[in-house]
Amino acid sequence: MVGEEIRLLGKVIIIGKIETRTGLSIGGSRAGLEIGGVDNPVIKDVEGKPYIPGSSLKGKMRCLLERAERKELTTSLGKARIHVCEREDDYKKCCVCKIFGLPGEKEFGGPTRLIVRDSFLTDESAKRLRELPTDMEYTEIKFENAIDRITSAANPRQTERVPAGAEFNFEMIYNVFCDDDKDDLRHVFKAMKLLEDDYLGSSGSRGYGKIRFKDIEVFWNPIKSYESGELRKITINGDNKTPEELIQNFDELKGKMGNEV
């Protein structure tokens, strides 16, 4: 793949819902908040509705897959560290760097396979949240106390959260350039399952951020479908609607992707 002509064989479209099982806190800006406002607001769209940034979802999936694949964290990215292959031979065998991408200065890297869109509240969830007796229109306020270990002084704080039970529409696009990419799609579903058994956002050790993926649909758009306009016609996941089911029946799913050359 590296150093060769790059040919797009097709795109895998993964859509479904993300359901919050516990309160979700993904931080936003405090700019413009009134005095006495919450200490830790959640990120919201222009309509004031909370959403899940694609960068947060993709970054957490990458982090968990790096750990699962025992990758060395070699490169600083803000306050975090990520794995980045330093040699072309390593890159060719690395599912993490191929799926999630390399920094632009790495000349041997190919195109990033996975695109993760922002996930927005479903209309049904937005309506339900507005009707709930919560502290704010779409969110709740969790009051907590941080205790100074030396003085025992209490430091009360307020954290804004998306309540449990909220649902967001998600969409991921997985680009396929060669047959190896079809095999690596398994790792995307693996990262999704790892996330279900971890947490999204902040304060996971205190119970926040448990989510699950549900009602998943996986479409295969071979490149010829973009010429005919017959898109999202080939569903390849059958009755498998969760990451666990997609992993268990991956060979069947992969077999429905055809042999485009």
PDB file of C-alpha atoms in Angstrom:
ATOM      1  CA  MET A   1       0.000   0.000   0.000  1.00  0.00           C
ATOM      2  CA  VAL A   2       2.707   2.461   1.018  1.00  0.00           C
ATOM      3  CA  GLY A   3       4.546   3.782  -2.005  1.00  0.00           C
ATOM      4  CA  GLU A   4       1.961   2.271  -4.355  1.00  0.00           C
ATOM      5  CA  GLU A   5      -0.938   3.774  -6.258  1.00  0.00           C
ATOM      6  CA  ILE A   6      -3.820   4.454  -3.864  1.00  0.00           C
ATOM      7  CA  ARG A   7      -7.132   3.167  -5.204  1.00  0.00           C
ATOM      8  CA  LEU A   8     -10.349   3.504  -3.253  1.00  0.00           C
ATOM      9  CA  LEU A   9     -12.277   0.217  -3.476  1.00  0.00           C
ATOM     10  CA  GLY A  10     -15.261   1.395  -1.477  1.00  0.00           C
ATOM     11  CA  LYS A  11     -16.596   2.756   1.787  1.00  0.00           C
ATOM     12  CA  VAL A  12     -18.143   1.014   4.769  1.00  0.00           C
ATOM     13  CA  ILE A  13     -20.860   3.151   6.365  1.00  0.00           C
ATOM     14  CA  ILE A  14     -21.553   2.354  10.035  1.00  0.00           C
ATOM     15  CA  ILE A  15     -24.596   4.047  11.556  1.00  0.00           C
ATOM     16  CA  GLY A  16     -26.645   3.528  14.684  1.00  0.00           C
ATOM     17  CA  LYS A  17     -27.320   4.998  18.092  1.00  0.00           C
ATOM     18  CA  ILE A  18     -25.200   5.688  21.159  1.00  0.00           C
ATOM     19  CA  GLU A  19     -27.171   5.326  24.386  1.00  0.00           C
ATOM     20  CA  THR A  20     -25.879   6.811  27.634  1.00  0.00           C
ATOM     21  CA  ARG A  21     -26.157   4.228  30.424  1.00  0.00           C
ATOM     22  CA  THR A  22     -24.857   6.659  33.072  1.00  0.00           C
ATOM     23  CA  GLY A  23     -24.455  10.443  33.063  1.00  0.00           C
ATOM     24  CA  LEU A  24     -22.142  11.685  30.297  1.00  0.00           C
ATOM     25  CA  SER A  25     -19.784  14.649  30.696  1.00  0.00           C
ATOM     26  CA  ILE A  26     -17.781  15.856  27.692  1.00  0.00           C
ATOM     27  CA  GLY A  27     -16.494  19.316  28.510  1.00  0.00           C
ATOM     28  CA  GLY A  28     -17.327  22.526  26.706  1.00  0.00           C
ATOM     29  CA  SER A  29     -16.292  26.164  27.107  1.00  0.00           C
ATOM     30  CA  ARG A  30     -17.233  28.204  30.172  1.00  0.00           C
ATOM     31  CA  ALA A  31     -17.087  31.404  28.127  1.00  0.00           C
ATOM     32  CA  GLY A  32     -20.209  33.478  28.548  1.00  0.00           C
ATOM     33  CA  LEU A  33     -21.580  31.586  31.559  1.00  0.00           C
ATOM     34  CA  GLU A  34     -23.125  33.717  34.250  1.00  0.00           C
ATOM     35  CA  ILE A  35     -21.703  34.048  37.749  1.00  0.00           C
ATOM     36  CA  GLY A  36     -22.872  31.072  39.768  1.00  0.00           C
ATOM     37  CA  GLY A  37     -23.010  28.813  36.725  1.00  0.00           C
ATOM     38  CA  VAL A  38     -21.840  25.209  36.688  1.00  0.00           C
ATOM     39  CA  ASP A  39     -18.135  24.501  37.096  1.00  0.00           C
ATOM     40  CA  ASN A  40     -17.937  21.852  34.369  1.00  0.00           C
ATOM     41  CA  PRO A  41     -20.384  22.462  31.495  1.00  0.00           C
ATOM     42  CA  VAL A  42     -20.879  19.981  28.665  1.00  0.00           C
ATOM     43  CA  ILE A  43     -20.225  20.808  25.036  1.00  0.00           C
ATOM     44  CA  LYS A  44     -23.338  21.916  23.113  1.00  0.00           C
ATOM     45  CA  ASP A  45     -24.305  22.731  19.540  1.00  0.00           C
ATOM     46  CA  VAL A  46     -25.662  26.105  18.379  1.00  0.00           C
ATOM     47  CA  GLU A  47     -29.166  25.120  19.536  1.00  0.00           C
ATOM     48  CA  GLY A  48     -27.936  24.451  23.057  1.00  0.00           C
ATOM     49  CA  LYS A  49     -28.243  20.673  22.742  1.00  0.00           C
ATOM     50  CA  PRO A  50     -25.406  18.454  24.006  1.00  0.00           C
ATOM     51  CA  TYR A  51     -23.567  16.383  21.412  1.00  0.00           C
ATOM     52  CA  ILE A  52     -20.655  13.957  21.215  1.00  0.00           C
ATOM     53  CA  PRO A  53     -17.735  15.351  19.168  1.00  0.00           C
ATOM     54  CA  GLY A  54     -16.355  12.933  16.607  1.00  0.00           C
ATOM     55  CA  SER A  55     -12.875  13.741  17.899  1.00  0.00           C
ATOM     56  CA  SER A  56     -13.798  12.555  21.417  1.00  0.00           C
ATOM     57  CA  LEU A  57     -15.279   9.304  20.145  1.00  0.00           C
ATOM     58  CA  LYS A  58     -12.440   8.585  17.731  1.00  0.00           C
ATOM     59  CA  GLY A  59      -9.746   9.552  20.234  1.00  0.00           C
ATOM     60  CA  LYS A  60     -11.110   7.250  22.927  1.00  0.00           C
ATOM     61  CA  MET A  61     -11.447   4.358  20.479  1.00  0.00           C
ATOM     62  CA  ARG A  62      -7.844   4.878  19.380  1.00  0.00           C
ATOM     63  CA  CYS A  63      -6.608   5.004  22.969  1.00  0.00           C
ATOM     64  CA  LEU A  64      -8.347   1.751  23.885  1.00  0.00           C
ATOM     65  CA  LEU A  65      -7.168  -0.069  20.766  1.00  0.00           C
ATOM     66  CA  GLU A  66      -3.585   1.092  21.422  1.00  0.00           C
ATOM     67  CA  ARG A  67      -3.762  -0.489  24.868  1.00  0.00           C
ATOM     68  CA  ALA A  68      -5.390  -3.670  23.598  1.00  0.00           C
ATOM     69  CA  GLU A  69      -2.735  -4.051  20.895  1.00  0.00           C
ATOM     70  CA  ARG A  70       0.036  -3.172  23.406  1.00  0.00           C
ATOM     71  CA  LYS A  71       1.343  -0.292  21.345  1.00  0.00           C
ATOM     72  CA  GLU A  72       4.092   1.942  22.706  1.00  0.00           C
ATOM     73  CA  LEU A  73       2.922   5.535  23.205  1.00  0.00           C
ATOM     74  CA  THR A  74       5.655   7.410  21.379  1.00  0.00           C
ATOM     75  CA  THR A  75       4.264  10.849  20.511  1.00  0.00           C
ATOM     76  CA  SER A  76       2.815  13.729  22.555  1.00  0.00           C
ATOM     77  CA  LEU A  77      -0.527  15.117  21.404  1.00  0.00           C
ATOM     78  CA  GLY A  78      -1.514  17.962  23.696  1.00  0.00           C
ATOM     79  CA  LYS A  79      -1.678  16.497  27.200  1.00  0.00           C
ATOM     80  CA  ALA A  80      -1.971  12.939  25.901  1.00  0.00           C
ATOM     81  CA  ARG A  81       0.423  10.506  24.277  1.00  0.00           C
ATOM     82  CA  ILE A  82      -0.416   8.318  21.283  1.00  0.00           C
ATOM     83  CA  HIS A  83       1.263   5.568  19.331  1.00  0.00           C
ATOM     84  CA  VAL A  84       2.850   6.632  16.029  1.00  0.00           C
ATOM     85  CA  CYS A  85       4.859   4.234  13.878  1.00  0.00           C
ATOM     86  CA  GLU A  86       8.338   5.532  13.095  1.00  0.00           C
ATOM     87  CA  ARG A  87       9.165   3.083  10.295  1.00  0.00           C
ATOM     88  CA  GLU A  88       7.329   2.153   7.125  1.00  0.00           C
ATOM     89  CA  ASP A  89       7.624  -1.580   7.794  1.00  0.00           C
ATOM     90  CA  ASP A  90       5.961  -1.125  11.185  1.00  0.00           C
ATOM     91  CA  TYR A  91       3.198   1.007   9.673  1.00  0.00           C
ATOM     92  CA  LYS A  92       2.273  -1.681   7.162  1.00  0.00           C
ATOM     93  CA  LYS A  93       1.512  -4.057  10.046  1.00  0.00           C
ATOM     94  CA  CYS A  94      -0.091  -1.540  12.432  1.00  0.00           C
ATOM     95  CA  CYS A  95      -3.884  -1.541  12.552  1.00  0.00           C
ATOM     96  CA  VAL A  96      -3.916   1.513  14.854  1.00  0.00           C
ATOM     97  CA  CYS A  97      -1.968   3.866  12.576  1.00  0.00           C
ATOM     98  CA  LYS A  98      -3.717   2.685   9.409  1.00  0.00           C
ATOM     99  CA  ILE A  99      -7.198   3.019  10.882  1.00  0.00           C
ATOM    100  CA  PHE A 100      -6.791   6.222  12.890  1.00  0.00           C
ATOM    101  CA  GLY A 101      -4.050   7.976  10.931  1.00  0.00           C
ATOM    102  CA  LEU A 102      -0.537   9.360  11.241  1.00  0.00           C
ATOM    103  CA  PRO A 103       0.747  12.931  11.619  1.00  0.00           C
ATOM    104  CA  GLY A 104       1.136  14.660   8.263  1.00  0.00           C
ATOM    105  CA  GLU A 105       4.932  14.809   8.476  1.00  0.00           C
ATOM    106  CA  LYS A 106       5.199  11.011   8.195  1.00  0.00           C
ATOM    107  CA  GLU A 107       5.842  10.599   4.470  1.00  0.00           C
ATOM    108  CA  PHE A 108       5.265   6.839   4.433  1.00  0.00           C
ATOM    109  CA  GLY A 109       1.742   6.982   5.858  1.00  0.00           C
ATOM    110  CA  GLY A 110      -1.288   6.273   3.708  1.00  0.00           C
ATOM    111  CA  PRO A 111      -4.722   7.880   4.034  1.00  0.00           C
ATOM    112  CA  THR A 112      -6.632   7.554   7.304  1.00  0.00           C
ATOM    113  CA  ARG A 113      -9.231   4.811   7.053  1.00  0.00           C
ATOM    114  CA  LEU A 114     -11.724   5.874   9.729  1.00  0.00           C
ATOM    115  CA  ILE A 115     -13.843   9.033   9.729  1.00  0.00           C
ATOM    116  CA  VAL A 116     -16.011   9.657  12.807  1.00  0.00           C
ATOM    117  CA  ARG A 117     -18.805  12.239  12.592  1.00  0.00           C
ATOM    118  CA  ASP A 118     -20.169  14.319  15.465  1.00  0.00           C
ATOM    119  CA  SER A 119     -23.092  12.513  17.131  1.00  0.00           C
ATOM    120  CA  PHE A 120     -26.238  14.551  17.775  1.00  0.00           C
ATOM    121  CA  LEU A 121     -29.245  13.909  19.991  1.00  0.00           C
ATOM    122  CA  THR A 122     -32.090  12.030  18.357  1.00  0.00           C
ATOM    123  CA  ASP A 123     -35.309  14.024  18.049  1.00  0.00           C
ATOM    124  CA  GLU A 124     -37.008  11.619  20.457  1.00  0.00           C
ATOM    125  CA  SER A 125     -34.294  12.090  23.095  1.00  0.00           C
ATOM    126  CA  ALA A 126     -34.307  15.868  22.734  1.00  0.00           C
ATOM    127  CA  LYS A 127     -38.072  15.903  23.315  1.00  0.00           C
ATOM    128  CA  ARG A 128     -37.840  13.554  26.295  1.00  0.00           C
ATOM    129  CA  LEU A 129     -35.011  15.513  27.927  1.00  0.00           C
ATOM    130  CA  ARG A 130     -36.937  18.772  27.600  1.00  0.00           C
ATOM    131  CA  GLU A 131     -39.856  17.166  29.429  1.00  0.00           C
ATOM    132  CA  LEU A 132     -37.780  15.753  32.297  1.00  0.00           C
ATOM    133  CA  PRO A 133     -37.644  17.704  35.589  1.00  0.00           C
ATOM    134  CA  THR A 134     -33.878  18.228  35.275  1.00  0.00           C
ATOM    135  CA  ASP A 135     -31.852  21.277  36.270  1.00  0.00           C
ATOM    136  CA  MET A 136     -31.341  22.513  32.701  1.00  0.00           C
ATOM    137  CA  GLU A 137     -33.191  22.074  29.414  1.00  0.00           C
ATOM    138  CA  TYR A 138     -31.309  19.008  28.149  1.00  0.00           C
ATOM    139  CA  THR A 139     -28.939  18.202  31.006  1.00  0.00           C
ATOM    140  CA  GLU A 140     -28.706  17.570  34.733  1.00  0.00           C
ATOM    141  CA  ILE A 141     -26.414  18.993  37.412  1.00  0.00           C
ATOM    142  CA  LYS A 142     -24.435  16.598  39.608  1.00  0.00           C
ATOM    143  CA  PHE A 143     -23.256  18.082  42.903  1.00  0.00           C
ATOM    144  CA  GLU A 144     -19.986  16.662  44.232  1.00  0.00           C
ATOM    145  CA  ASN A 145     -17.534  17.376  47.025  1.00  0.00           C
ATOM    146  CA  ALA A 146     -13.779  17.190  46.584  1.00  0.00           C
ATOM    147  CA  ILE A 147     -12.116  16.716  49.987  1.00  0.00           C
ATOM    148  CA  ASP A 148      -8.672  18.163  50.665  1.00  0.00           C
ATOM    149  CA  ARG A 149      -6.637  15.189  51.922  1.00  0.00           C
ATOM    150  CA  ILE A 150      -4.585  17.385  54.294  1.00  0.00           C
ATOM    151  CA  THR A 151      -7.060  19.919  55.709  1.00  0.00           C
ATOM    152  CA  SER A 152     -10.250  17.864  55.171  1.00  0.00           C
ATOM    153  CA  ALA A 153     -11.830  21.013  53.765  1.00  0.00           C
ATOM    154  CA  ALA A 154     -14.706  20.445  51.362  1.00  0.00           C
ATOM    155  CA  ASN A 155     -14.565  21.900  47.872  1.00  0.00           C
ATOM    156  CA  PRO A 156     -18.072  21.608  46.414  1.00  0.00           C
ATOM    157  CA  ARG A 157     -18.450  21.642  42.638  1.00  0.00           C
ATOM    158  CA  GLN A 158     -21.193  21.268  40.072  1.00  0.00           C
ATOM    159  CA  THR A 159     -20.836  19.109  36.978  1.00  0.00           C
ATOM    160  CA  GLU A 160     -23.251  19.257  34.072  1.00  0.00           C
ATOM    161  CA  ARG A 161     -24.104  15.859  32.558  1.00  0.00           C
ATOM    162  CA  VAL A 162     -26.250  14.352  29.848  1.00  0.00           C
ATOM    163  CA  PRO A 163     -28.687  12.104  31.768  1.00  0.00           C
ATOM    164  CA  ALA A 164     -28.670   8.336  31.448  1.00  0.00           C
ATOM    165  CA  GLY A 165     -30.966   7.064  28.716  1.00  0.00           C
ATOM    166  CA  ALA A 166     -30.226   9.791  26.167  1.00  0.00           C
ATOM    167  CA  GLU A 167     -29.614   8.605  22.609  1.00  0.00           C
ATOM    168  CA  PHE A 168     -27.372  10.089  19.925  1.00  0.00           C
ATOM    169  CA  ASN A 169     -27.214   9.216  16.229  1.00  0.00           C
ATOM    170  CA  PHE A 170     -23.686   8.187  15.228  1.00  0.00           C
ATOM    171  CA  GLU A 171     -22.018   7.674  11.860  1.00  0.00           C
ATOM    172  CA  MET A 172     -18.578   6.329  10.982  1.00  0.00           C
ATOM    173  CA  ILE A 173     -17.070   6.017   7.502  1.00  0.00           C
ATOM    174  CA  TYR A 174     -14.390   3.377   6.918  1.00  0.00           C
ATOM    175  CA  ASN A 175     -12.430   3.702   3.669  1.00  0.00           C
ATOM    176  CA  VAL A 176     -11.222   0.498   2.003  1.00  0.00           C
ATOM    177  CA  PHE A 177      -8.132   0.738  -0.216  1.00  0.00           C
ATOM    178  CA  CYS A 178      -7.036  -2.915  -0.233  1.00  0.00           C
ATOM    179  CA  ASP A 179      -8.117  -6.342   1.015  1.00  0.00           C
ATOM    180  CA  ASP A 180      -6.103  -5.902   4.225  1.00  0.00           C
ATOM    181  CA  ASP A 181      -8.349  -2.959   5.078  1.00  0.00           C
ATOM    182  CA  LYS A 182     -11.346  -5.290   5.020  1.00  0.00           C
ATOM    183  CA  ASP A 183      -9.642  -7.466   7.644  1.00  0.00           C
ATOM    184  CA  ASP A 184      -8.772  -4.414   9.764  1.00  0.00           C
ATOM    185  CA  LEU A 185     -12.443  -3.389   9.948  1.00  0.00           C
ATOM    186  CA  ARG A 186     -12.701  -6.002  12.707  1.00  0.00           C
ATOM    187  CA  HIS A 187     -10.544  -3.718  14.881  1.00  0.00           C
ATOM    188  CA  VAL A 188     -13.065  -0.880  14.541  1.00  0.00           C
ATOM    189  CA  PHE A 189     -15.772  -3.088  16.029  1.00  0.00           C
ATOM    190  CA  LYS A 190     -13.284  -4.250  18.665  1.00  0.00           C
ATOM    191  CA  ALA A 191     -12.592  -0.625  19.658  1.00  0.00           C
ATOM    192  CA  MET A 192     -16.339   0.018  19.894  1.00  0.00           C
ATOM    193  CA  LYS A 193     -16.764  -2.956  22.235  1.00  0.00           C
ATOM    194  CA  LEU A 194     -13.782  -1.875  24.338  1.00  0.00           C
ATOM    195  CA  LEU A 195     -15.428   1.534  24.715  1.00  0.00           C
ATOM    196  CA  GLU A 196     -18.670  -0.041  25.915  1.00  0.00           C
ATOM    197  CA  ASP A 197     -16.665  -1.680  28.709  1.00  0.00           C
ATOM    198  CA  ASP A 198     -14.796   1.537  29.530  1.00  0.00           C
ATOM    199  CA  TYR A 199     -16.135   5.105  29.547  1.00  0.00           C
ATOM    200  CA  LEU A 200     -16.529   8.141  27.305  1.00  0.00           C
ATOM    201  CA  GLY A 201     -15.787  11.682  28.471  1.00  0.00           C
ATOM    202  CA  SER A 202     -14.574  12.558  31.952  1.00  0.00           C
ATOM    203  CA  SER A 203     -14.914  11.121  35.459  1.00  0.00           C
ATOM    204  CA  GLY A 204     -15.275   7.511  34.361  1.00  0.00           C
ATOM    205  CA  SER A 205     -13.828   6.227  37.640  1.00  0.00           C
ATOM    206  CA  ARG A 206     -16.721   7.980  39.424  1.00  0.00           C
ATOM    207  CA  GLY A 207     -19.356   6.283  37.312  1.00  0.00           C
ATOM    208  CA  TYR A 208     -19.745   8.714  34.427  1.00  0.00           C
ATOM    209  CA  GLY A 209     -19.599   7.906  30.734  1.00  0.00           C
ATOM    210  CA  LYS A 210     -20.909   4.345  30.365  1.00  0.00           C
ATOM    211  CA  ILE A 211     -22.407   4.029  26.879  1.00  0.00           C
ATOM    212  CA  ARG A 212     -23.567   1.356  24.485  1.00  0.00           C
ATOM    213  CA  PHE A 213     -23.887   1.166  20.708  1.00  0.00           C
ATOM    214  CA  LYS A 214     -27.245  -0.103  19.479  1.00  0.00           C
ATOM    215  CA  ASP A 215     -29.352  -0.509  16.329  1.00  0.00           C
ATOM    216  CA  ILE A 216     -26.184  -0.680  14.219  1.00  0.00           C
ATOM    217  CA  GLU A 217     -26.430  -0.895  10.444  1.00  0.00           C
ATOM    218  CA  VAL A 218     -23.383  -1.514   8.258  1.00  0.00           C
ATOM    219  CA  PHE A 219     -23.513  -0.660   4.548  1.00  0.00           C
ATOM    220  CA  TRP A 220     -20.956  -1.504   1.871  1.00  0.00           C
ATOM    221  CA  ASN A 221     -20.661   1.103  -0.882  1.00  0.00           C
ATOM    222  CA  PRO A 222     -18.321  -0.286  -3.573  1.00  0.00           C
ATOM    223  CA  ILE A 223     -16.742   2.431  -5.690  1.00  0.00           C
ATOM    224  CA  LYS A 224     -19.015   1.596  -8.632  1.00  0.00           C
ATOM    225  CA  SER A 225     -22.042   2.556  -6.523  1.00  0.00           C
ATOM    226  CA  TYR A 226     -20.835   6.176  -6.540  1.00  0.00           C
ATOM    227  CA  GLU A 227     -21.027   6.104 -10.329  1.00  0.00           C
ATOM    228  CA  SER A 228     -24.551   4.652 -10.425  1.00  0.00           C
ATOM    229  CA  GLY A 229     -25.896   6.550  -7.407  1.00  0.00           C
ATOM    230  CA  GLU A 230     -27.068   3.274  -5.822  1.00  0.00           C
ATOM    231  CA  LEU A 231     -25.709   4.061  -2.357  1.00  0.00           C
ATOM    232  CA  ARG A 232     -26.422   2.382   0.994  1.00  0.00           C
ATOM    233  CA  LYS A 233     -28.197  -0.459  -0.794  1.00  0.00           C
ATOM    234  CA  ILE A 234     -25.976  -3.302   0.414  1.00  0.00           C
ATOM    235  CA  THR A 235     -26.481  -4.031   4.126  1.00  0.00           C
ATOM    236  CA  ILE A 236     -23.795  -6.446   5.284  1.00  0.00           C
ATOM    237  CA  ASN A 237     -24.435  -6.904   9.013  1.00  0.00           C
ATOM    238  CA  GLY A 238     -27.702  -8.850   8.844  1.00  0.00           C
ATOM    239  CA  ASP A 239     -29.248  -9.244  12.298  1.00  0.00           C
ATOM    240  CA  ASN A 240     -25.988  -8.304  14.044  1.00  0.00           C
ATOM    241  CA  LYS A 241     -26.775  -4.971  15.717  1.00  0.00           C
ATOM    242  CA  THR A 242     -24.123  -4.685  18.453  1.00  0.00           C
ATOM    243  CA  PRO A 243     -20.307  -4.534  18.394  1.00  0.00           C
ATOM    244  CA  GLU A 244     -20.116  -7.937  20.080  1.00  0.00           C
ATOM    245  CA  GLU A 245     -22.332  -9.545  17.432  1.00  0.00           C
ATOM    246  CA  LEU A 246     -20.388  -7.858  14.633  1.00  0.00           C
ATOM    247  CA  ILE A 247     -17.125  -9.279  16.002  1.00  0.00           C
ATOM    248  CA  GLN A 248     -18.570 -12.769  16.455  1.00  0.00           C
ATOM    249  CA  ASN A 249     -19.907 -12.850  12.876  1.00  0.00           C
ATOM    250  CA  PHE A 250     -17.207 -10.777  11.218  1.00  0.00           C
ATOM    251  CA  ASP A 251     -16.193 -13.334   8.588  1.00  0.00           C
ATOM    252  CA  GLU A 252     -19.767 -13.449   7.307  1.00  0.00           C
ATOM    253  CA  LEU A 253     -19.890  -9.643   7.178  1.00  0.00           C
ATOM    254  CA  LYS A 254     -16.548  -9.407   5.394  1.00  0.00           C
ATOM    255  CA  GLY A 255     -17.667 -11.958   2.809  1.00  0.00           C
ATOM    256  CA  LYS A 256     -20.457  -9.613   1.718  1.00  0.00           C
ATOM    257  CA  MET A 257     -17.987  -6.874   0.768  1.00  0.00           C
ATOM    258  CA  GLY A 258     -17.176  -8.461  -2.578  1.00  0.00           C
ATOM    259  CA  ASN A 259     -13.870  -8.674  -4.426  1.00  0.00           C
ATOM    260  CA  GLU A 260     -13.491  -5.289  -6.120  1.00  0.00           C
ATOM    261  CA  VAL A 261     -10.210  -4.861  -7.999  1.00  0.00           C
TER     262      VAL A 261
END
